[in-house]
PDB file of C-alpha atoms in Angstrom:
ATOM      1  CA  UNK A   1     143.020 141.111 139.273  1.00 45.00           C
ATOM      2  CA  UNK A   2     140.170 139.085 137.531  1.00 37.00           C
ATOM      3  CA  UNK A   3     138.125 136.697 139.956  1.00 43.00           C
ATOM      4  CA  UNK A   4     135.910 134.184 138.168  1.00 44.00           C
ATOM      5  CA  UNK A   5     132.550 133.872 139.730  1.00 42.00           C
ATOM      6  CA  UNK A   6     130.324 130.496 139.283  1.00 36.00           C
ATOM      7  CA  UNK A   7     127.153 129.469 140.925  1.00 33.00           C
ATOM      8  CA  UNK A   8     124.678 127.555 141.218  1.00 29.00           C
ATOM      9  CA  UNK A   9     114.228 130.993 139.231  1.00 30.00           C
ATOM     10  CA  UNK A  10     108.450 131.408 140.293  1.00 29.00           C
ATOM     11  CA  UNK A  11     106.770 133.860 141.688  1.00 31.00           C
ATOM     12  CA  UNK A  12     103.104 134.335 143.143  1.00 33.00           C
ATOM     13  CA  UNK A  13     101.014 133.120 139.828  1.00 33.00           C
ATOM     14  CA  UNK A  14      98.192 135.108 138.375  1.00 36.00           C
ATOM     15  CA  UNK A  15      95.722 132.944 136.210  1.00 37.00           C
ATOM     16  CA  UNK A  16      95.022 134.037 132.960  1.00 37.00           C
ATOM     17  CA  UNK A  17      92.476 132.302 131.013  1.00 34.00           C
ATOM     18  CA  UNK A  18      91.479 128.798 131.874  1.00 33.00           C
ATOM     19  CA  UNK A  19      94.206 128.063 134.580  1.00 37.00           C
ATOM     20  CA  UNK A  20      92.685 128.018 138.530  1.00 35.00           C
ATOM     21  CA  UNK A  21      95.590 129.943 140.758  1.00 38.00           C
ATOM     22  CA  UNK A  22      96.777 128.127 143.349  1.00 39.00           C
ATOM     23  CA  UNK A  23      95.114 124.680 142.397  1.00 46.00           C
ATOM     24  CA  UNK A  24      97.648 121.815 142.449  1.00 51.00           C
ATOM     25  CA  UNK A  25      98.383 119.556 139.101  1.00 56.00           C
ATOM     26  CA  UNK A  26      96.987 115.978 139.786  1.00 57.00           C
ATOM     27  CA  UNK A  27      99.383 113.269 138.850  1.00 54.00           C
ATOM     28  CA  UNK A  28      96.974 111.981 136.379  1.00 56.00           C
ATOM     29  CA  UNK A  29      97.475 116.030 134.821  1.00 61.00           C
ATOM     30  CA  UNK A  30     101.354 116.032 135.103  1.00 63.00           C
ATOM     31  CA  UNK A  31     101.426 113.254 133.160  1.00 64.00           C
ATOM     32  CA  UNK A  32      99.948 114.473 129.749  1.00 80.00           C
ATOM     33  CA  UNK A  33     101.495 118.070 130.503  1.00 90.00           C
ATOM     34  CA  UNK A  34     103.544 119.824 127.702  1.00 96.00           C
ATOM     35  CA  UNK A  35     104.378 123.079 129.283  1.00 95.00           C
ATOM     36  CA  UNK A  36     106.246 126.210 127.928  1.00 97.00           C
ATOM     37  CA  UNK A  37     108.747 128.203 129.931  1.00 95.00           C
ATOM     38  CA  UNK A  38     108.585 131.906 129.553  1.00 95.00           C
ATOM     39  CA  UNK A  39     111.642 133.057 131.631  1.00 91.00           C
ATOM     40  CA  UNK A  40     114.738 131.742 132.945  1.00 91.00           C
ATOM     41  CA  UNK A  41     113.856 132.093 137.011  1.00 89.00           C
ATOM     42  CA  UNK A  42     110.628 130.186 135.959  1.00 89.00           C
ATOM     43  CA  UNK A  43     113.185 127.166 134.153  1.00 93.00           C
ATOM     44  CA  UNK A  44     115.529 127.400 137.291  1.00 95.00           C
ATOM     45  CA  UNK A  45     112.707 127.139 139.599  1.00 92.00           C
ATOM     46  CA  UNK A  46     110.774 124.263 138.100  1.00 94.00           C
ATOM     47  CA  UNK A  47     114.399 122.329 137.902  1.00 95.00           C
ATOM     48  CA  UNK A  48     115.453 122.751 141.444  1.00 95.00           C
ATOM     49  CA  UNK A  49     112.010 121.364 142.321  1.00 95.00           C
ATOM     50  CA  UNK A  50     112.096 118.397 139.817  1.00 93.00           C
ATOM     51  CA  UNK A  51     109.489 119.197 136.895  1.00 92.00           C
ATOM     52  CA  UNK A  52     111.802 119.749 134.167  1.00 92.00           C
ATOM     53  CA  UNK A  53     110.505 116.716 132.247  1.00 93.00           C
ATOM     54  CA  UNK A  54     107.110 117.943 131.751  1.00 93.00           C
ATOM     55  CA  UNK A  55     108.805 121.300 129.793  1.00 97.00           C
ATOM     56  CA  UNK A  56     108.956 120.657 125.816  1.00 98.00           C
ATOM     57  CA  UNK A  57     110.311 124.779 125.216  1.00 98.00           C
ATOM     58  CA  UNK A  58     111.477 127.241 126.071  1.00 98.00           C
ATOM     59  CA  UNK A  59     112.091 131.291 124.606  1.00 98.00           C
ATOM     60  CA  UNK A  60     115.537 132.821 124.325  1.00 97.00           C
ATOM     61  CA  UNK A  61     115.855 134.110 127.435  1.00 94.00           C
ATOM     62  CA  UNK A  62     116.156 130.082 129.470  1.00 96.00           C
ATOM     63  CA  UNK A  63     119.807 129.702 129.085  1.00 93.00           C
ATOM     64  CA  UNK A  64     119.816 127.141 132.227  1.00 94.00           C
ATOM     65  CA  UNK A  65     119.511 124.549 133.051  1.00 95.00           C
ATOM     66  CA  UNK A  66     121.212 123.101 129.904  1.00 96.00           C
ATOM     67  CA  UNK A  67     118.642 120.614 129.596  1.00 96.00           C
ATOM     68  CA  UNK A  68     116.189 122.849 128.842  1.00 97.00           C
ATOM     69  CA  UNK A  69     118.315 125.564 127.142  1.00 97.00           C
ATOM     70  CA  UNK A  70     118.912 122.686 124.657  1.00 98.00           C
ATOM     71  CA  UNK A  71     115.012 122.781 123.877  1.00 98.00           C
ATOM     72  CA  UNK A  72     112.554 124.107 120.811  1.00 98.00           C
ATOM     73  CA  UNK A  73     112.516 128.131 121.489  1.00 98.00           C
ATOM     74  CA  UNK A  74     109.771 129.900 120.237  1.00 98.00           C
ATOM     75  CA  UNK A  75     111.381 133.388 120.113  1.00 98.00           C
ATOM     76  CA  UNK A  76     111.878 136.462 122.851  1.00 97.00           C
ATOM     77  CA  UNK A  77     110.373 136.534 125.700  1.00 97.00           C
ATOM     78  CA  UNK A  78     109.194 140.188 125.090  1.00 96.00           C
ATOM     79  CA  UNK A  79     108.272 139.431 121.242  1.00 97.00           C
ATOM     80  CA  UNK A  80     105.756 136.098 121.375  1.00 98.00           C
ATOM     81  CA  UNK A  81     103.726 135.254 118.674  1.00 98.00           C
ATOM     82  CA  UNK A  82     100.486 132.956 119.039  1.00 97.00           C
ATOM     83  CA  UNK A  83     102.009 131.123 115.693  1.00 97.00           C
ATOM     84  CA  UNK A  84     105.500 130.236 117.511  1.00 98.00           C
ATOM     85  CA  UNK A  85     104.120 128.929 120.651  1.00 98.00           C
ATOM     86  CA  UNK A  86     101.285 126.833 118.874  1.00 98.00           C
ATOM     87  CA  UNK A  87     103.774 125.107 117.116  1.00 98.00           C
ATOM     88  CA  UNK A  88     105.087 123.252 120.218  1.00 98.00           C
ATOM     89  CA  UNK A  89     101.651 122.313 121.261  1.00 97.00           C
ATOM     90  CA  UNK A  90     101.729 123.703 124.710  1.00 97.00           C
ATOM     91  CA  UNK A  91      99.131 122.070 127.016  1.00 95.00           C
ATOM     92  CA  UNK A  92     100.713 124.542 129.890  1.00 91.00           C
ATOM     93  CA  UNK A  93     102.462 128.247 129.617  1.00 92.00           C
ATOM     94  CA  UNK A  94     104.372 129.079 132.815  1.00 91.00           C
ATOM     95  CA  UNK A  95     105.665 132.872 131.610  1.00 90.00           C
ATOM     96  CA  UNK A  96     107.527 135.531 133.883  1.00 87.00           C
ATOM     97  CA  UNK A  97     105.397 139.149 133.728  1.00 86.00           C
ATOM     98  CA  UNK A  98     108.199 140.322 131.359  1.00 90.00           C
ATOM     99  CA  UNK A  99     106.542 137.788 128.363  1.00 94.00           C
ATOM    100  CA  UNK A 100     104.738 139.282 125.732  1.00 96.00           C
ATOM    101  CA  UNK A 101     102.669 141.192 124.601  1.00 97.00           C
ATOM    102  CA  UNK A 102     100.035 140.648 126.288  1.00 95.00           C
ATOM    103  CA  UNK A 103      97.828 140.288 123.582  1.00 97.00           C
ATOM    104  CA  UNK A 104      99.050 136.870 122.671  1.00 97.00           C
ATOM    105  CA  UNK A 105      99.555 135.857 125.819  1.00 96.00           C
ATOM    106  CA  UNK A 106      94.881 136.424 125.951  1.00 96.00           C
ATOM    107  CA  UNK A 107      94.786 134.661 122.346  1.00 96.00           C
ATOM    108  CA  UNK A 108      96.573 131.590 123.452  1.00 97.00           C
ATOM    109  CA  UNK A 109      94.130 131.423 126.611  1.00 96.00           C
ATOM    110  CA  UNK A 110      91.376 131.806 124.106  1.00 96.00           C
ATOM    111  CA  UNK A 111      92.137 129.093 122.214  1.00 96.00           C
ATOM    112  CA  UNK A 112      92.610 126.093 125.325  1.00 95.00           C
ATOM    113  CA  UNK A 113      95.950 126.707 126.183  1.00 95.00           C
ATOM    114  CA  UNK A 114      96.175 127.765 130.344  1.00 92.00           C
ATOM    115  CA  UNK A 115      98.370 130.566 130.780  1.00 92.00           C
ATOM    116  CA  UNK A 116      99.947 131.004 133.771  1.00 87.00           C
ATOM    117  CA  UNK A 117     102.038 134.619 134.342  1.00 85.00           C
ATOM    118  CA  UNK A 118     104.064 134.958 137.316  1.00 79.00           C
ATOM    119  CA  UNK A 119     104.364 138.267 138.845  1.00 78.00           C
ATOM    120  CA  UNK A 120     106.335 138.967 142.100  1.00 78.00           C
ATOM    121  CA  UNK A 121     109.093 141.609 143.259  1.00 81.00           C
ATOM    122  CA  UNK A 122     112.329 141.643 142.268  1.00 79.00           C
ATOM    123  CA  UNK A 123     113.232 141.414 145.418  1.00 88.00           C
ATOM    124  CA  UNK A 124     115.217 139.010 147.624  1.00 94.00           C
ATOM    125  CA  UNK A 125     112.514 138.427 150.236  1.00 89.00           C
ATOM    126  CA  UNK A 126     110.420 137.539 147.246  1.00 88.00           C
ATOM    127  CA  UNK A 127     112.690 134.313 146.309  1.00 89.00           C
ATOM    128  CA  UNK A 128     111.364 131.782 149.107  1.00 91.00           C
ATOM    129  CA  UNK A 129     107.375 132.444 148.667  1.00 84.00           C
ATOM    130  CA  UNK A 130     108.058 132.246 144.807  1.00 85.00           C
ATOM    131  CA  UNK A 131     109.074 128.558 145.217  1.00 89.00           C
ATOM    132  CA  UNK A 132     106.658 128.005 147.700  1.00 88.00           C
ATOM    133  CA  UNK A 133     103.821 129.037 145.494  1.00 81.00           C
ATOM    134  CA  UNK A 134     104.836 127.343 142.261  1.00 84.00           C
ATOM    135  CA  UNK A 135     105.623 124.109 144.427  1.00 88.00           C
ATOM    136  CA  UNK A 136     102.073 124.195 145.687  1.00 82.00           C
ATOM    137  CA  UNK A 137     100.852 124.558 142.071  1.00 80.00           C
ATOM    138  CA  UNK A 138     102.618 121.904 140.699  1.00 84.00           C
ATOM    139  CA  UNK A 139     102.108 119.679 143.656  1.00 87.00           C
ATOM    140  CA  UNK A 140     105.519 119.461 145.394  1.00 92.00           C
ATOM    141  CA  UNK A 141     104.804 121.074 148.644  1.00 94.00           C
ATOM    142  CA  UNK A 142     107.218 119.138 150.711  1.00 96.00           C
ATOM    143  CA  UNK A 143     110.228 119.869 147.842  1.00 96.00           C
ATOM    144  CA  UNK A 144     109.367 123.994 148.095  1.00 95.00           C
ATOM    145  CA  UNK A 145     109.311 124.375 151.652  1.00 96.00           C
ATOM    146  CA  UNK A 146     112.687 122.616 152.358  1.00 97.00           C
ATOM    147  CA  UNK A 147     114.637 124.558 149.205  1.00 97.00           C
ATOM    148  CA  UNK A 148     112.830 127.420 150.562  1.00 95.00           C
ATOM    149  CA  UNK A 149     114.010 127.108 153.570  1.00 97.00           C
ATOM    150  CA  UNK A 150     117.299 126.542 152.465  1.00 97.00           C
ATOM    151  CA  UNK A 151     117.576 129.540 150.034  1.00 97.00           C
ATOM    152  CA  UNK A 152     116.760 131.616 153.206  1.00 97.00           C
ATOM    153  CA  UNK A 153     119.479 129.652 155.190  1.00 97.00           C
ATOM    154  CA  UNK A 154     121.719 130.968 152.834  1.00 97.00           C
ATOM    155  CA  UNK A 155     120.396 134.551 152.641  1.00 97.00           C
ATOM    156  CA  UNK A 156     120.382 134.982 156.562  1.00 97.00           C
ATOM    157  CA  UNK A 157     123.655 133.641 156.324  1.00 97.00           C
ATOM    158  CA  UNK A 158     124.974 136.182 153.890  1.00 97.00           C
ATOM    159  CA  UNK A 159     123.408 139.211 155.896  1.00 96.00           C
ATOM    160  CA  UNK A 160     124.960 137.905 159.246  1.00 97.00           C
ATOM    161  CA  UNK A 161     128.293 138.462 157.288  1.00 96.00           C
ATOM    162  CA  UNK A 162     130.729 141.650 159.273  1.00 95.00           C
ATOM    163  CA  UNK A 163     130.542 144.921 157.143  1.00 94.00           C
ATOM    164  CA  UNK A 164     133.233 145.184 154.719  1.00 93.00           C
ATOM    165  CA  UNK A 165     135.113 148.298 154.506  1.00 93.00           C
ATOM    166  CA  UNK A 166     133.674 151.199 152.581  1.00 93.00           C
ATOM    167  CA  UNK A 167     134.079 150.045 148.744  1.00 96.00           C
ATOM    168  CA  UNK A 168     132.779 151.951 145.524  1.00 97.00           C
ATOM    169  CA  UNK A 169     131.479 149.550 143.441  1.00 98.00           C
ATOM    170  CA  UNK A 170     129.775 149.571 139.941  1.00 98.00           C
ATOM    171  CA  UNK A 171     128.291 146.927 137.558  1.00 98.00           C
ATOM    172  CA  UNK A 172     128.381 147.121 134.056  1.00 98.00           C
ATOM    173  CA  UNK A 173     126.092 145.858 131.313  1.00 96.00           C
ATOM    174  CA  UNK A 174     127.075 145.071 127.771  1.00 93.00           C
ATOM    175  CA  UNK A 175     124.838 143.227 125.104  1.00 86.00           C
ATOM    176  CA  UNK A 176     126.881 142.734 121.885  1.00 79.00           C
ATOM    177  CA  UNK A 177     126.950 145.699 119.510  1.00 77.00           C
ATOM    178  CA  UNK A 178     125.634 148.066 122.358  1.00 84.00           C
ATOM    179  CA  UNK A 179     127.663 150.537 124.432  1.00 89.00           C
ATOM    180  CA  UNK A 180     128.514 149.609 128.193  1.00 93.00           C
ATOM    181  CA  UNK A 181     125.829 151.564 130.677  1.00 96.00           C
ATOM    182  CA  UNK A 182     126.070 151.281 134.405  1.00 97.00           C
ATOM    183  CA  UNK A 183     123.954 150.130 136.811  1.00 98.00           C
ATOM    184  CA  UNK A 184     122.140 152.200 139.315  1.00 97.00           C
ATOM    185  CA  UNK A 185     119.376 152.363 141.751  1.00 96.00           C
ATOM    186  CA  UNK A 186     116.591 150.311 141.280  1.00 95.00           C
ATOM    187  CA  UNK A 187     117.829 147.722 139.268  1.00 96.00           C
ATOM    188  CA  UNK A 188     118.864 143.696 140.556  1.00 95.00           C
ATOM    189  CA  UNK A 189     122.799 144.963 140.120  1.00 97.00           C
ATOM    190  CA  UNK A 190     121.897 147.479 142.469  1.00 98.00           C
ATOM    191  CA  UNK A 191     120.182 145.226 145.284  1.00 97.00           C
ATOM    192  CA  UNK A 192     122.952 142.526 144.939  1.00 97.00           C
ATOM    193  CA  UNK A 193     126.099 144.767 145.137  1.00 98.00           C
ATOM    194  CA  UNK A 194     124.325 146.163 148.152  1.00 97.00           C
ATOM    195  CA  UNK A 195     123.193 142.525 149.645  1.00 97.00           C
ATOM    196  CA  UNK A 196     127.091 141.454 149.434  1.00 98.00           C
ATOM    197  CA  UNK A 197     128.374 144.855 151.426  1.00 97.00           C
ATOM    198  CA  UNK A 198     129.406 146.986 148.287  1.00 98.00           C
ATOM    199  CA  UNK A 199     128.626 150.486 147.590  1.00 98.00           C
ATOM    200  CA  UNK A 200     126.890 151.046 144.217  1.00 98.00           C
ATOM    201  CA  UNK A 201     129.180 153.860 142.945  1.00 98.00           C
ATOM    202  CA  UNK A 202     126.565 154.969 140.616  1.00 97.00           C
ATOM    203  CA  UNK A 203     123.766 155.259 142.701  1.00 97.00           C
ATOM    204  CA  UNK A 204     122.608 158.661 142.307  1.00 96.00           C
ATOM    205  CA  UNK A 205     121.238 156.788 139.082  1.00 95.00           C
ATOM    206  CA  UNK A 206     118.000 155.239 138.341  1.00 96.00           C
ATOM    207  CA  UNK A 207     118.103 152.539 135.938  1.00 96.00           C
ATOM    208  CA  UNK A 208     120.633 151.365 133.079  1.00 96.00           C
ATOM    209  CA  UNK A 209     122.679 154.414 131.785  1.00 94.00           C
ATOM    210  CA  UNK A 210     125.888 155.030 129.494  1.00 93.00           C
ATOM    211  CA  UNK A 211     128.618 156.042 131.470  1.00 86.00           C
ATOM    212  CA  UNK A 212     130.852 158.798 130.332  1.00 91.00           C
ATOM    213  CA  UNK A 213     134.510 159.335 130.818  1.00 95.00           C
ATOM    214  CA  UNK A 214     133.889 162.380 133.073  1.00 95.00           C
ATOM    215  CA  UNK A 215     131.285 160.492 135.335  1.00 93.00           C
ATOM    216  CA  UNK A 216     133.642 157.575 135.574  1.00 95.00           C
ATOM    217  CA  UNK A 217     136.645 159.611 137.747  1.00 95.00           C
ATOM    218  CA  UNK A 218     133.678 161.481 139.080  1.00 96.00           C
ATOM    219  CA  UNK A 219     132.747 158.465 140.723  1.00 96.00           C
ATOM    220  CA  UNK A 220     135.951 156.519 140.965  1.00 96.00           C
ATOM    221  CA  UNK A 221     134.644 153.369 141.592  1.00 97.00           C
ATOM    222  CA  UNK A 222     136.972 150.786 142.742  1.00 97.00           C
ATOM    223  CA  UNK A 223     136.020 147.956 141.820  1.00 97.00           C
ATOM    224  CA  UNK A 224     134.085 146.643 138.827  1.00 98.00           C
ATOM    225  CA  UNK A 225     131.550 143.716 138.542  1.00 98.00           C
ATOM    226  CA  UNK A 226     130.548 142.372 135.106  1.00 98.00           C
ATOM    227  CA  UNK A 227     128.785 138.999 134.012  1.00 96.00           C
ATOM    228  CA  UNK A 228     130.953 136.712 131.577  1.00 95.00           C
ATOM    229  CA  UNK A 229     128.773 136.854 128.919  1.00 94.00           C
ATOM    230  CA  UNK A 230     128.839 140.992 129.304  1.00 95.00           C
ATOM    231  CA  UNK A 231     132.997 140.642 129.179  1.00 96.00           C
ATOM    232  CA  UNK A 232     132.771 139.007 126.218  1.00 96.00           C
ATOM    233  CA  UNK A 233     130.147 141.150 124.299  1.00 95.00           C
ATOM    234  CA  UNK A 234     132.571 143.879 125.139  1.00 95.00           C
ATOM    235  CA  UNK A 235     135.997 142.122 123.908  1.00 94.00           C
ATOM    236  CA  UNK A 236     137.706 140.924 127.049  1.00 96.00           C
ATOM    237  CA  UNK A 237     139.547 142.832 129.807  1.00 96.00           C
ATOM    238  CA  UNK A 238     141.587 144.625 127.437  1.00 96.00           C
ATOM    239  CA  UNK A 239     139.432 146.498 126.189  1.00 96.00           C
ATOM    240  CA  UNK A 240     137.412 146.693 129.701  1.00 96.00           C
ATOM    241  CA  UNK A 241     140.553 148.952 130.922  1.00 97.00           C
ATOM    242  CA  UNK A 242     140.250 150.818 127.125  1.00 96.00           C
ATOM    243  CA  UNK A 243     136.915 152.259 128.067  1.00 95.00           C
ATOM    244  CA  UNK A 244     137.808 156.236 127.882  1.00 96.00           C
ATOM    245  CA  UNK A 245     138.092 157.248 131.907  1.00 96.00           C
ATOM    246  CA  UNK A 246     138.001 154.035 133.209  1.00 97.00           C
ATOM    247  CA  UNK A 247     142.123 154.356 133.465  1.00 96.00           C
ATOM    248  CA  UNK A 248     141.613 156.950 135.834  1.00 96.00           C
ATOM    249  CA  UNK A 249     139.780 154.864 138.281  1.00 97.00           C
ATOM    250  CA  UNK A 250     140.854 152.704 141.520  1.00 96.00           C
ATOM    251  CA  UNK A 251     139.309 149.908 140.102  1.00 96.00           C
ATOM    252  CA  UNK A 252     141.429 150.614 136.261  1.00 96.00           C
ATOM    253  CA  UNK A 253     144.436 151.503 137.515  1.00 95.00           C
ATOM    254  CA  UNK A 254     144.606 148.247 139.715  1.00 93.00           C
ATOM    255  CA  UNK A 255     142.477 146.320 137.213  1.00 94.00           C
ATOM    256  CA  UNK A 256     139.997 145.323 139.737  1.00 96.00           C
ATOM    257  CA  UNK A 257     137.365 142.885 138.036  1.00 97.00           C
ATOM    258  CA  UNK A 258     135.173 140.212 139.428  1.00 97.00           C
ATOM    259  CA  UNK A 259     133.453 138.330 137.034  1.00 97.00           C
ATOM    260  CA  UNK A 260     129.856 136.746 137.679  1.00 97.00           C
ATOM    261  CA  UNK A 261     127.312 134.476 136.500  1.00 95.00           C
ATOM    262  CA  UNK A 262     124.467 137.262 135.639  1.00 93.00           C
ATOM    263  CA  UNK A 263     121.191 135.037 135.038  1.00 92.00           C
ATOM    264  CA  UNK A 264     122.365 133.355 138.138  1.00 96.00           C
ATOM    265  CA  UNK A 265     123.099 135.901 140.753  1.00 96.00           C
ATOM    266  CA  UNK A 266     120.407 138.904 139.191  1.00 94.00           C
ATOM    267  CA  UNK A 267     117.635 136.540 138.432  1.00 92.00           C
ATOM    268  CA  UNK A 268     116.197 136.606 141.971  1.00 91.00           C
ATOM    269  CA  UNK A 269     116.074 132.632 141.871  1.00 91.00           C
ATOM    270  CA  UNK A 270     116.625 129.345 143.362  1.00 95.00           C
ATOM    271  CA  UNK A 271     120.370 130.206 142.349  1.00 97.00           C
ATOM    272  CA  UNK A 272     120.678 133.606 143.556  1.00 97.00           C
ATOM    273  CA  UNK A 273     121.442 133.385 147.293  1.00 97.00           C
ATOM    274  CA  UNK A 274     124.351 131.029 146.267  1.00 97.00           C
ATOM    275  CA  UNK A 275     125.472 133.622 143.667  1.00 97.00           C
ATOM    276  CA  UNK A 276     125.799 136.448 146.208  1.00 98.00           C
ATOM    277  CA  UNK A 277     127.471 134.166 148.824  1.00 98.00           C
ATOM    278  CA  UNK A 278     130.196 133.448 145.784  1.00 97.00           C
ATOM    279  CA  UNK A 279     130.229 136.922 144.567  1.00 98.00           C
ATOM    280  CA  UNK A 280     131.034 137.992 148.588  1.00 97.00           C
ATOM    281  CA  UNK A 281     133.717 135.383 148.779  1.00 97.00           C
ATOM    282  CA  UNK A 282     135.269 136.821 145.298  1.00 96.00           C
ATOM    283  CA  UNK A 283     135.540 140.716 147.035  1.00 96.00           C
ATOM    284  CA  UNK A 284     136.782 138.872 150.102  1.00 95.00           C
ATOM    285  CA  UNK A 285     139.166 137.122 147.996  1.00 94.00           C
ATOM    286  CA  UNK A 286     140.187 140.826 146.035  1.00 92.00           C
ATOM    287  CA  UNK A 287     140.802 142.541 149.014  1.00 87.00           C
ATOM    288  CA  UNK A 288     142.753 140.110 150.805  1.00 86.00           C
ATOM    289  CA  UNK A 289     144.933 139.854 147.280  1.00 80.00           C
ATOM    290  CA  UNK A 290     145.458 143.827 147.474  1.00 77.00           C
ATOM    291  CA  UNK A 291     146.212 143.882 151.216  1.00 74.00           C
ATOM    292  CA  UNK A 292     149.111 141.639 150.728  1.00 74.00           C
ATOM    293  CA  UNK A 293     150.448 143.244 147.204  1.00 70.00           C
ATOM    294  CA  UNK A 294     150.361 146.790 149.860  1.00 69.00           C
ATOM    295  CA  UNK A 295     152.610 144.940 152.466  1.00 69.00           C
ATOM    296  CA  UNK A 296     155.075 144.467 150.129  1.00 66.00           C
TER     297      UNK A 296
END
């Protein structure tokens, strides 16, 4: 059974170059801004508090909103060059740590251009003081605190949810071209399957790792979790229950799949608590389905 998943990203800033941390953008400022969005949290964020229009681009990874995935990209996040973000005249760069290298990052700061990088846990508890810094910053106090108090509405809501039973989970992660590795420990598959009741069946894990056919039935998990862009990359279901071992799982042998929005529900976002809500009411949804196939 396939369950379709859909939902609905800043954290504590560090100054590099000219910017001042923590100082709020005067109106007078905003209104002259041209700012550059390294990282999709940072694009989700600044949306859901209202200063998308003073973004003019973007890099690869800002795939929402559309309105700014439709913008000038100046390349990877990981893989900047002073040449490609100079080109869009950025007054402003808002980047996530992840941007880079680093080196560039000090070049554009040498030359005029503030460079603000945004470092912060990935960590649920983290999502409410991200918004509530970068709202400060950009002078929307009021705006952060209530969607950060409504993003942690939603997260106590999701923890105050009754165990569910004892289920062996495991996400998978597929770029095109690449092979499929599991998710374990220490990684934002890892904390959401957990944050939603699941058991990561690959645990024992650290990281992002291929999965072989023996460690699949060694680990039988019973249900599988993988983002729609990751399905397709991979070729669809069908070839999802063609993975060699995965046949001789729970989850392949039932064809267990629930299918998210990644960006959305791993990004650690404005979206996020939403995402795990939707992703709990999709196992809810699976196991009820099975329960009533077994009374039959």
């Amino acid at each position: 059974m396939r369950l379709v998943g859909h939902a609905f990203a800043l954290r504590p800033f560090r100054a590099l170059g000219v910017a001042l941390l923590g100082l709020a953008l005067s109106a007078s400022a905003l209104a002259s801004e041209r700012w550059l969005v390294l990282g999709g949290d940072i694009a989700e964020t600044l949306s859901a508090l209202g200063a998308e229009q003073h973004v003019v681009a973007r890099d690869d990874t800002v795939v929402y909103p559309p309105e700014m995935a439709a913008l000038p990209s100046v390349g990877y996040l990981r893989q900047l060059s002073a040449e490609s973000v100079l080109s869009v005249s950025p007054t402003r760069i808002l980047a996530a740590e992840q941007a880079g290298p680093r080196e560039v990052l000090e070049q554009l700061a040498a030359v005029g251009v503030a460079v603000e990088v945004v470092s912060a846990p990935a960590s649920l508890e983290a999502i409410a003081h991200k918004v509530r810094h970068i709202s400060e910053y950009i002078g929307e106090p009021q705006a952060g605190s209530a969607l950060a108090e409504s993003l942690t509405s939603d997260l106590e809501r999701l923890a105050a949810l009754p165990p569910l039973p004892d289920i062996q989970a495991m996400f998978i992660l597929q770029h095109s071209g690449l092979t499929p590795r599991a998710a374990g420990r220490e990684t934002a598959a890892h904390t959401a399957l957990q944050a939603v009741g699941l058991h990561n069946a690959f645990a024992e894990m650290t990281g992002y790792h291929n999965v072989s056919a023996e460690a699949l039935v060694q680990r039988s998990p019973e249900v599988v979790v993988m983002s729609t862009r990751g399905l397709e990359a991979l070729g669809g279901e069908a070839a999802l229950w063609s993975l060699p071992g995965m046949a001789m799982t729970p989850a392949g042998s039932d064809q267990r799949l629930i299918v998210v929005d990644d960006q959305a529900l791993l990004g650690f976002g404005p979206r996020t608590p939403e995402a795990l809500l939707t992703l709990r009411q999709q196992v809810e949804a699976l196991l009820s389905h099975h329960a009533a196939q077994a009374r039959r």
